[in-house]
Amino acid sequence: MSRVDYIAPWWTYWLHNFPHINLRFQPIDNSFQPEDENYQQSLIFLACVVAVGLGLNLLCLAIYLSCLCCCRKDDEEETKKPSSCCVTWSAVAAGLITCVAVGVGFYGNSETNDGVYQLTYSLYNANHTLGGVDSLVSGTMGSMRTGLHQHLARLDEIFATRGDYVQTLQFMQQMADNVIKQLLGLPDWAEAKVDLASVADQTANVEYYRWLTYLLLLILDLIICLLACLGLAKQSRWLLTTMMVSGVLALVLSWTSLGVDLAAAVGTSDFCVSPDKYLMSQTKSIVSADIVHYYLYCNQTLSNPFQQPLTIFQRSMTTMQIQVQSLLQFAVPLFPTAERDLVGIQHLLNSSEVGLHQLTALLDCRGLNKDYLDAMVGVCYDGVEGVLYLCLFSILSACAFTVMLCAIPRAWRQIASREQDYDDIDDEDPFNPRVRRTGSQNPNLNNMHSFCSYSSSMGSQNSLHPPAPAVSNAPMSEYMNQTALFGGNPRYENVPLIGRGSPPPSVYSQQYRNRYSPTMRATYLSMTEDPSRHFGNNFQG
């Protein structure tokens, strides 16, 4: 009979058609047989294929890094800009691929978790249904064997003088034994209930750790990518080296997760293609094949295997109710003490009949079949689809880290080459970037010499009382040359130095007199007294 409600998705057939080869390179049947050693080896073989891909990836990276270290550029000036662009675009590509991979990974992890949660929820529901059936059957049998038997024993003593009433009690005992016999004919769901509970608990625990592991892996990949981009931006060699090692670790983890996900996806797809075949083989020792077939397919054309025992149960309850009503009507006026036991039997039969209706509803195929279909949809649709997205995440992550591992050594080499170029520049060269950086960090160092010279000069003037300075008629170009001789900083040339609180050491005055000619000293003093006399004409002109 063809499946009506459940149809395996196309991706399960695609994965099911993957070659199943054991470790001895022998093709085997692709039917889901997790207990079979050859089938287990076929899944391990898929993981080994992914491991080979990891080895090839690492080998290619090693060859690339070896070539990068061995090869030297003949003309670094011509290739600096193209190399920088290559590193930049490689970093951008690695970052974008990592972001896409992390997004795909989060979606796949969520989808897989939803599918497994739906599976465990269905298992718990089925376990609750089977537990309810087991509880109703055991409760009804206990009430028939204990409560009804005690009431009938006391009534047998009360009706000892009436043979017809005693025969009625014996008939009721036969009906009760018939009910017990029918209940014993039902399957014992206790073992199945225990199996479902253990499977659901183990599945929930494994899924929790799987979900948490992938969440940490996604966060790790994102952090490594961000730190690698930060290292490229900051040109930090130690950070790039750390990210290089972390990138290799992330690359290995990506390929490992790909192997595990691929094996899990293929194995689950083998189950999803024909789940009924596997379930019937696993439950044949617990229940009969027609009962399993009834619950797996649940068609209107299929007969209920519990219909006959439930019908006999119902008829026995009805017959016993009629007998009790008859005894209440005719025997109680003659034997008033029998009313208490007859009413007790009536209550017991009413509760048993209510239990019968509940048992009929629980044994109906629609409840368990719905749980079965929900579990299949959760595993084969959401679960396998999520695992495929996780496989895609692993592939994208491996590509991103491969590009990153190719870009980081080139960036590290550029940083080393740039620092070597800085080392080759003379420290006295004013165009040395490090000198400029030092000057920008300590701006007062450039002007210290001029400030001391000017302050010392003014102090010497106040102590020696030089004659009045002569006005210099030197042109503007000569003034600029003189300014350069005084330190090259106009900030101290146009500001009077008197009143700065710097005592004029005599040694500085002596150096001032020995260093500069009288004409230069007169020109400088005239500028400090009235700068407008030298610059006013130029500004007005």
Coordinates of C-alpha atoms in Angstrom, one line a residue:
M1 CA 0.0 0.0 0.0
S2 CA 1.5 3.4 -1.0
R3 CA 2.2 6.0 1.6
V4 CA -0.5 8.7 1.7
D5 CA 0.3 11.1 4.5
Y6 CA 4.1 10.9 4.7
I7 CA 6.3 11.5 1.6
A8 CA 10.1 11.8 2.1
P9 CA 11.5 15.0 0.8
W10 CA 13.7 15.0 -2.3
W11 CA 16.9 15.8 -0.5
T12 CA 16.6 12.6 1.5
Y13 CA 16.5 10.6 -1.7
W14 CA 19.5 12.6 -3.0
L15 CA 21.5 11.8 0.1
H16 CA 20.2 8.2 0.2
N17 CA 21.8 7.7 -3.3
F18 CA 25.2 8.6 -2.0
P19 CA 27.6 5.6 -2.5
H20 CA 27.7 3.4 0.5
I21 CA 31.2 1.8 0.7
N22 CA 32.8 0.1 3.7
L23 CA 36.4 0.5 4.7
R24 CA 37.4 -2.4 2.5
F25 CA 36.1 -0.4 -0.5
Q26 CA 33.2 -2.8 -1.0
P27 CA 29.8 -1.4 -1.9
I28 CA 27.0 -2.3 0.5
D29 CA 23.2 -1.9 0.7
N30 CA 22.0 1.6 1.5
S31 CA 19.2 0.4 3.7
F32 CA 19.2 1.9 7.2
Q33 CA 20.9 -0.7 9.4
P34 CA 22.7 1.1 12.3
E35 CA 23.5 -2.2 14.0
D36 CA 25.3 -3.6 11.0
E37 CA 29.1 -3.2 11.0
N38 CA 29.3 -2.6 7.3
Y39 CA 26.7 0.1 7.4
Q40 CA 28.6 1.8 10.2
Q41 CA 31.8 1.6 8.1
S42 CA 30.0 3.2 5.1
L43 CA 29.2 6.3 7.2
I44 CA 32.8 6.4 8.6
F45 CA 34.0 6.2 5.0
L46 CA 32.1 9.4 4.2
A47 CA 33.8 11.1 7.1
C48 CA 37.2 9.8 5.9
V49 CA 36.5 11.3 2.5
V50 CA 36.0 14.7 4.2
A51 CA 39.2 14.1 6.2
V52 CA 41.1 13.6 2.9
G53 CA 39.6 17.0 1.7
L54 CA 41.1 18.5 4.9
G55 CA 44.5 17.0 4.2
L56 CA 44.5 18.4 0.7
N57 CA 43.4 21.8 1.9
L58 CA 46.2 21.9 4.4
L59 CA 48.7 20.6 1.8
C60 CA 47.8 23.4 -0.6
L61 CA 48.1 26.0 2.1
A62 CA 51.5 24.6 3.1
I63 CA 52.7 24.7 -0.6
Y64 CA 51.4 28.3 -0.9
L65 CA 53.1 29.4 2.2
S66 CA 56.3 27.7 1.2
C67 CA 56.3 29.5 -2.2
L68 CA 55.5 32.8 -0.5
C69 CA 58.4 32.4 1.9
C70 CA 60.9 31.2 -0.8
C71 CA 60.1 33.6 -3.6
R72 CA 61.5 37.2 -3.5
K73 CA 60.2 40.2 -5.3
D74 CA 62.6 41.8 -7.7
D75 CA 61.0 45.1 -7.7
E76 CA 59.1 45.8 -4.5
E77 CA 58.2 49.4 -5.4
E78 CA 56.2 48.3 -8.5
T79 CA 54.3 45.5 -6.7
K80 CA 53.5 47.3 -3.4
K81 CA 50.2 48.7 -4.5
P82 CA 48.9 45.6 -6.3
S83 CA 49.9 43.4 -3.3
S84 CA 48.2 45.7 -0.9
C85 CA 45.0 45.7 -3.0
C86 CA 45.2 41.9 -3.1
V87 CA 45.5 41.6 0.7
T88 CA 42.6 44.1 1.1
W89 CA 40.3 42.4 -1.2
S90 CA 41.2 39.0 0.3
A91 CA 40.3 40.3 3.7
V92 CA 37.1 41.7 2.5
A93 CA 36.2 38.5 0.7
A94 CA 37.1 36.4 3.8
G95 CA 35.0 38.7 6.0
L96 CA 31.9 38.5 3.7
I97 CA 32.2 34.8 3.3
T98 CA 32.5 34.4 7.1
C99 CA 29.4 36.6 7.7
V100 CA 27.4 34.6 5.2
A101 CA 28.7 31.3 6.7
V102 CA 27.7 32.3 10.2
G103 CA 24.3 33.4 9.1
V104 CA 23.7 30.1 7.3
G105 CA 25.1 28.3 10.3
F106 CA 22.7 30.0 12.7
Y107 CA 19.8 29.1 10.5
G108 CA 20.9 25.5 10.1
N109 CA 21.5 25.1 13.8
S110 CA 18.1 26.5 14.6
E111 CA 16.4 24.3 12.0
T112 CA 18.1 21.2 13.2
N113 CA 17.2 22.0 16.8
D114 CA 13.5 22.6 15.8
G115 CA 13.4 19.2 14.0
V116 CA 15.0 17.3 16.9
Y117 CA 12.7 19.1 19.4
Q118 CA 9.7 18.1 17.3
L119 CA 11.0 14.5 17.4
T120 CA 11.4 14.4 21.1
Y121 CA 8.0 16.1 21.6
S122 CA 6.4 13.4 19.5
L123 CA 8.2 10.7 21.4
Y124 CA 7.1 12.1 24.7
N125 CA 3.5 12.3 23.4
A126 CA 3.6 8.7 22.2
N127 CA 5.1 7.7 25.5
H128 CA 2.3 9.4 27.3
T129 CA -0.3 7.6 25.1
L130 CA 1.3 4.2 25.7
G131 CA 1.6 5.0 29.4
G132 CA -2.1 5.8 29.5
V133 CA -3.0 2.6 27.8
D134 CA -0.9 0.6 30.2
S135 CA -2.3 2.4 33.2
L136 CA -6.0 1.8 32.1
V137 CA -5.4 -1.8 31.3
S138 CA -3.6 -2.5 34.6
G139 CA -6.2 -0.5 36.6
T140 CA -9.2 -2.3 35.0
M141 CA -7.6 -5.7 35.5
G142 CA -6.9 -4.9 39.2
S143 CA -10.4 -3.7 39.9
M144 CA -11.8 -6.9 38.2
R145 CA -9.5 -9.2 40.0
T146 CA -9.7 -7.6 43.5
G147 CA -12.7 -5.3 44.0
L148 CA -15.2 -7.3 42.0
H149 CA -14.1 -10.6 43.4
Q150 CA -14.5 -9.4 47.0
H151 CA -18.0 -8.1 46.3
L152 CA -19.0 -11.3 44.6
A153 CA -17.6 -13.4 47.5
R154 CA -19.7 -11.6 50.1
L155 CA -22.8 -11.7 47.9
D156 CA -22.3 -15.4 47.5
E157 CA -22.5 -15.9 51.2
I158 CA -25.6 -13.6 51.4
F159 CA -27.4 -15.4 48.6
A160 CA -26.4 -18.9 49.7
T161 CA -30.1 -19.9 50.2
R162 CA -31.1 -18.7 46.7
G163 CA -29.7 -20.8 44.0
D164 CA -30.8 -18.6 41.2
Y165 CA -29.1 -15.6 42.7
V166 CA -25.9 -17.6 43.2
Q167 CA -26.0 -18.6 39.5
T168 CA -26.3 -14.9 38.6
L169 CA -23.2 -14.2 40.6
Q170 CA -21.3 -17.0 38.9
F171 CA -22.3 -15.6 35.5
M172 CA -21.0 -12.2 36.5
Q173 CA -17.7 -13.8 37.6
Q174 CA -17.5 -15.5 34.2
M175 CA -18.0 -12.0 32.5
A176 CA -15.3 -10.5 34.7
D177 CA -12.9 -13.3 33.8
N178 CA -13.7 -12.8 30.1
V179 CA -12.9 -9.1 30.5
I180 CA -9.6 -9.9 32.1
K181 CA -8.8 -12.4 29.3
Q182 CA -9.5 -9.7 26.7
L183 CA -7.2 -7.2 28.5
L184 CA -4.5 -9.8 28.7
G185 CA -4.7 -10.2 24.9
L186 CA -3.7 -6.6 24.4
P187 CA -0.1 -5.8 23.8
D188 CA 2.1 -5.1 26.7
W189 CA 3.2 -1.5 26.1
A190 CA 5.4 -1.3 29.2
E191 CA 8.6 -2.2 27.3
A192 CA 7.8 0.1 24.4
K193 CA 7.1 2.9 26.8
V194 CA 10.4 2.5 28.5
D195 CA 12.2 2.4 25.1
L196 CA 10.5 5.6 23.9
A197 CA 11.3 7.4 27.1
S198 CA 15.0 6.4 27.0
V199 CA 15.3 7.4 23.3
A200 CA 13.6 10.7 23.9
D201 CA 15.9 11.5 26.9
Q202 CA 19.1 10.5 25.1
T203 CA 18.1 12.4 22.0
A204 CA 17.3 15.6 24.0
N205 CA 20.6 15.4 25.8
V206 CA 22.6 14.8 22.7
E207 CA 20.8 17.6 20.9
Y208 CA 21.5 20.1 23.7
Y209 CA 25.2 19.5 23.5
R210 CA 25.2 19.5 19.7
W211 CA 23.3 22.8 19.6
L212 CA 25.7 24.4 22.2
T213 CA 28.8 23.1 20.4
Y214 CA 27.7 24.7 17.1
L215 CA 26.7 27.9 18.8
L216 CA 30.2 28.2 20.3
L217 CA 31.8 27.3 16.9
L218 CA 29.8 30.0 15.1
I219 CA 30.8 32.6 17.7
L220 CA 34.5 31.4 17.5
D221 CA 34.5 31.8 13.7
L222 CA 33.0 35.2 13.9
I223 CA 35.5 36.4 16.6
I224 CA 38.5 35.0 14.6
C225 CA 37.4 36.8 11.5
L226 CA 36.8 40.1 13.3
L227 CA 40.2 39.9 15.1
A228 CA 41.9 39.1 11.8
C229 CA 40.4 42.1 10.2
L230 CA 41.4 44.2 13.2
G231 CA 45.0 42.9 12.9
L232 CA 45.1 43.8 9.3
A233 CA 43.8 47.3 10.0
K234 CA 46.1 47.9 12.9
Q235 CA 49.0 46.1 11.2
S236 CA 49.7 44.2 14.3
R237 CA 52.1 41.3 13.7
W238 CA 51.5 39.4 16.9
L239 CA 47.7 39.6 16.4
L240 CA 48.0 38.4 12.9
T241 CA 50.2 35.5 14.1
T242 CA 47.7 34.6 16.7
M243 CA 44.9 34.7 14.2
M244 CA 47.0 32.5 11.8
V245 CA 47.1 29.8 14.4
S246 CA 43.4 30.2 15.3
G247 CA 42.5 30.2 11.6
V248 CA 44.2 26.8 11.2
L249 CA 42.3 25.5 14.2
A250 CA 39.0 26.9 12.8
L251 CA 39.7 25.3 9.4
V252 CA 40.2 21.9 11.0
L253 CA 37.0 22.3 13.0
S254 CA 35.1 23.3 9.9
W255 CA 36.2 20.2 8.0
T256 CA 35.5 18.0 11.1
S257 CA 32.0 19.4 11.4
L258 CA 31.5 18.8 7.7
G259 CA 32.4 15.1 8.0
V260 CA 30.1 14.6 11.0
D261 CA 27.2 16.4 9.4
L262 CA 27.6 14.6 6.1
A263 CA 27.6 11.2 7.8
A264 CA 24.6 12.2 10.0
A265 CA 22.7 13.5 7.0
V266 CA 23.2 10.4 4.9
G267 CA 22.3 8.1 7.8
T268 CA 19.2 10.0 8.6
S269 CA 18.2 10.1 5.0
D270 CA 18.5 6.3 4.7
F271 CA 16.0 6.1 7.6
C272 CA 13.7 8.8 6.2
V273 CA 13.4 7.0 2.8
S274 CA 11.8 3.9 4.4
P275 CA 11.2 4.4 8.1
D276 CA 8.3 1.9 8.4
K277 CA 10.6 -0.9 7.3
Y278 CA 13.1 -0.2 10.1
L279 CA 10.4 0.4 12.7
M280 CA 8.6 -2.9 12.0
S281 CA 11.9 -4.8 12.3
Q282 CA 12.6 -3.1 15.6
T283 CA 9.1 -3.7 17.1
K284 CA 8.5 -7.2 15.9
S285 CA 9.5 -8.6 19.3
I286 CA 7.1 -6.3 21.2
V287 CA 3.9 -6.1 19.1
S288 CA 2.7 -8.0 16.0
A289 CA 3.2 -6.7 12.5
D290 CA -0.4 -5.9 11.8
I291 CA -0.6 -3.6 14.9
V292 CA 2.5 -1.7 13.8
H293 CA 1.1 -1.5 10.2
Y294 CA -2.1 -0.2 11.6
Y295 CA -0.4 2.6 13.5
L296 CA 2.1 3.5 10.7
Y297 CA -0.5 3.9 8.0
C298 CA -3.8 4.5 9.8
N299 CA -6.1 4.2 6.8
Q300 CA -9.8 3.8 6.9
T301 CA -9.5 0.6 4.9
L302 CA -7.4 -1.0 7.6
S303 CA -9.3 -2.9 10.3
N304 CA -8.6 -2.1 13.9
P305 CA -6.8 -5.1 15.5
F306 CA -8.2 -4.1 18.9
Q307 CA -11.8 -4.0 17.7
Q308 CA -12.7 -7.5 18.8
P309 CA -11.3 -7.5 22.3
L310 CA -12.8 -4.0 22.9
T311 CA -16.2 -5.1 21.7
I312 CA -16.1 -8.2 24.0
F313 CA -15.1 -5.9 26.8
Q314 CA -18.0 -3.6 26.1
R315 CA -20.6 -6.4 25.9
S316 CA -19.3 -8.0 29.1
M317 CA -19.7 -4.6 30.9
T318 CA -23.2 -4.2 29.6
T319 CA -24.2 -7.7 30.6
M320 CA -22.9 -7.3 34.1
Q321 CA -24.7 -3.9 34.5
I322 CA -28.0 -5.6 33.5
Q323 CA -27.4 -8.4 36.1
V324 CA -26.6 -5.9 38.8
Q325 CA -29.7 -3.9 38.1
S326 CA -31.8 -7.1 38.2
L327 CA -30.4 -8.0 41.6
L328 CA -30.9 -4.5 43.0
Q329 CA -34.5 -4.7 41.9
F330 CA -35.4 -8.2 43.1
A331 CA -32.8 -9.4 45.6
V332 CA -32.4 -6.3 47.8
P333 CA -36.0 -6.4 49.2
L334 CA -35.3 -10.0 50.3
F335 CA -31.7 -9.5 51.4
P336 CA -31.2 -5.8 52.4
T337 CA -27.5 -6.4 53.4
A338 CA -26.7 -7.2 49.8
E339 CA -27.4 -3.6 48.7
R340 CA -24.0 -2.3 49.7
D341 CA -22.0 -4.8 47.7
L342 CA -24.3 -4.5 44.7
V343 CA -24.0 -0.7 44.7
G344 CA -20.2 -1.2 45.0
I345 CA -20.2 -3.5 42.0
Q346 CA -22.3 -1.0 40.0
H347 CA -19.8 1.8 40.8
L348 CA -16.9 -0.4 39.8
L349 CA -18.6 -1.3 36.5
N350 CA -19.3 2.4 35.8
S351 CA -15.7 3.3 36.3
S352 CA -14.5 0.4 34.2
E353 CA -16.8 1.4 31.4
V354 CA -15.4 5.0 31.5
G355 CA -11.9 3.4 31.4
L356 CA -13.1 1.4 28.4
H357 CA -14.0 4.5 26.4
Q358 CA -10.7 6.1 27.3
L359 CA -8.8 3.0 26.3
T360 CA -10.7 2.8 23.0
A361 CA -9.7 6.4 22.2
L362 CA -6.0 5.8 23.2
L363 CA -5.8 2.7 21.1
D364 CA -7.1 4.4 18.1
C365 CA -4.5 4.8 15.4
R366 CA -5.0 8.5 14.8
G367 CA -3.2 9.7 18.0
L368 CA -0.1 7.6 17.6
N369 CA 0.0 8.1 13.9
K370 CA -0.1 11.8 14.3
D371 CA 2.9 11.6 16.7
Y372 CA 4.7 9.4 14.2
L373 CA 4.1 11.8 11.3
D374 CA 5.2 14.8 13.4
A375 CA 8.3 13.0 14.3
M376 CA 9.1 12.1 10.7
V377 CA 8.4 15.7 9.5
G378 CA 10.7 17.0 12.3
V379 CA 13.5 14.6 11.5
C380 CA 13.3 14.3 7.7
Y381 CA 12.3 17.8 6.8
D382 CA 13.5 20.3 9.4
G383 CA 16.3 18.1 10.8
V384 CA 17.9 16.9 7.6
E385 CA 17.4 20.3 6.0
G386 CA 19.1 22.0 9.0
V387 CA 22.0 19.5 8.8
L388 CA 22.5 20.3 5.1
Y389 CA 22.7 24.0 6.0
L390 CA 25.3 23.2 8.6
C391 CA 27.2 21.4 5.9
L392 CA 27.0 24.5 3.7
F393 CA 28.2 26.5 6.7
S394 CA 31.2 24.2 7.1
I395 CA 32.1 24.6 3.4
L396 CA 31.8 28.4 3.4
S397 CA 33.7 28.6 6.7
A398 CA 36.5 26.4 5.3
C399 CA 36.7 28.7 2.2
A400 CA 36.7 31.8 4.3
F401 CA 39.5 30.6 6.5
T402 CA 41.5 29.4 3.5
V403 CA 41.4 32.8 2.0
M404 CA 42.2 34.4 5.4
L405 CA 45.2 32.1 5.8
C406 CA 46.4 33.1 2.4
A407 CA 46.0 36.8 3.0
I408 CA 47.6 37.0 6.5
P409 CA 51.1 35.9 5.5
R410 CA 51.2 38.5 2.7
A411 CA 50.1 41.2 5.1
W412 CA 52.6 40.1 7.7
R413 CA 55.3 40.2 5.0
Q414 CA 54.3 43.7 3.9
I415 CA 54.4 44.9 7.5
A416 CA 57.9 43.4 8.0
S417 CA 59.1 44.9 4.7
R418 CA 57.8 48.4 5.7
E419 CA 59.5 48.2 9.0
Q420 CA 62.7 47.2 7.3
D421 CA 62.4 50.2 5.0
Y422 CA 62.0 52.4 8.1
D423 CA 65.1 50.9 9.6
D424 CA 67.2 51.7 6.5
I425 CA 66.4 55.4 6.8
D426 CA 68.9 57.6 8.6
D427 CA 67.6 58.7 12.1
E428 CA 69.0 62.2 11.4
D429 CA 66.9 62.4 8.2
P430 CA 64.1 64.9 8.8
F431 CA 61.8 63.0 6.4
N432 CA 62.1 59.8 8.4
P433 CA 58.5 58.9 9.5
R434 CA 59.6 57.8 12.9
V435 CA 61.4 61.2 13.4
R436 CA 58.3 63.0 12.4
R437 CA 56.2 60.9 14.7
T438 CA 58.6 61.6 17.6
G439 CA 58.5 65.3 16.8
S440 CA 54.7 65.3 16.8
Q441 CA 54.6 63.5 20.1
N442 CA 57.1 66.0 21.7
P443 CA 56.6 69.3 19.9
N444 CA 58.7 71.3 22.5
L445 CA 61.9 69.4 21.7
N446 CA 62.2 71.2 18.3
N447 CA 62.1 74.6 19.8
M448 CA 64.1 74.1 23.0
H449 CA 67.4 75.2 21.6
S450 CA 66.0 78.5 20.1
F451 CA 64.2 79.3 23.3
C452 CA 67.2 78.9 25.5
S453 CA 69.3 80.9 23.1
Y454 CA 66.9 83.8 23.0
S455 CA 66.3 83.9 26.7
S456 CA 70.0 83.8 27.4
S457 CA 70.6 86.6 24.9
M458 CA 68.0 88.8 26.5
G459 CA 69.4 88.1 29.9
S460 CA 72.8 89.1 28.8
Q461 CA 71.5 92.3 27.3
N462 CA 69.9 93.3 30.6
S463 CA 73.1 92.6 32.5
L464 CA 75.6 94.2 30.1
H465 CA 73.5 97.2 29.1
P466 CA 74.5 97.2 25.4
P467 CA 74.2 100.4 23.3
A468 CA 71.1 101.3 21.4
P469 CA 70.6 99.0 18.4
A470 CA 71.0 100.4 15.0
V471 CA 68.1 100.0 12.6
S472 CA 68.8 97.4 10.0
N473 CA 67.9 98.3 6.4
A474 CA 68.4 94.7 5.2
P475 CA 65.8 93.5 2.7
M476 CA 63.2 90.9 3.5
S477 CA 65.2 88.0 2.1
E478 CA 68.1 88.9 4.3
Y479 CA 65.8 89.1 7.3
M480 CA 64.5 85.6 6.5
N481 CA 68.0 84.3 6.3
Q482 CA 68.8 85.9 9.7
T483 CA 65.6 84.4 11.1
A484 CA 66.8 80.9 10.0
L485 CA 70.0 81.5 11.8
F486 CA 68.1 82.1 15.0
G487 CA 66.5 78.7 15.1
G488 CA 64.0 78.9 12.3
N489 CA 61.0 79.3 14.6
P490 CA 59.1 82.6 14.2
R491 CA 57.1 82.1 17.3
Y492 CA 60.0 83.3 19.5
E493 CA 61.3 85.9 17.1
N494 CA 58.3 88.2 17.2
V495 CA 57.7 88.0 21.0
P496 CA 59.7 90.0 23.5
L497 CA 61.7 87.8 25.8
I498 CA 61.8 90.3 28.7
G499 CA 59.8 89.2 31.7
R500 CA 59.9 85.5 31.1
G501 CA 61.6 84.8 34.4
S502 CA 64.7 83.1 32.9
P503 CA 67.9 84.4 34.5
P504 CA 70.6 85.0 32.0
P505 CA 73.7 82.9 32.7
S506 CA 76.9 84.5 31.7
V507 CA 78.0 81.6 29.8
Y508 CA 75.0 81.9 27.5
S509 CA 75.8 85.6 27.0
Q510 CA 79.4 84.8 26.1
Q511 CA 78.2 82.2 23.6
Y512 CA 75.7 84.7 22.2
R513 CA 78.5 87.3 21.7
N514 CA 80.8 84.8 20.1
R515 CA 78.2 83.2 17.8
Y516 CA 76.5 86.2 16.2
S517 CA 77.9 89.4 14.7
P518 CA 77.0 92.9 16.1
T519 CA 74.9 93.5 13.0
M520 CA 72.8 90.4 13.6
R521 CA 72.4 91.2 17.3
A522 CA 71.3 94.7 16.5
T523 CA 68.8 93.5 13.9
Y524 CA 67.3 91.0 16.4
L525 CA 67.0 93.6 19.2
S526 CA 65.4 96.1 16.9
M527 CA 62.8 93.4 16.0
T528 CA 62.0 92.6 19.6
E529 CA 61.6 96.2 20.5
D530 CA 59.3 97.2 17.6
P531 CA 58.5 94.5 15.0
S532 CA 56.2 96.8 13.1
R533 CA 59.0 98.9 11.8
H534 CA 60.3 96.0 9.8
F535 CA 57.1 94.4 8.7
G536 CA 54.8 97.4 8.5
N537 CA 56.1 98.7 5.2
N538 CA 55.8 95.3 3.6
F539 CA 52.2 94.9 4.8
Q540 CA 51.2 98.4 3.7
G541 CA 52.9 97.9 0.4

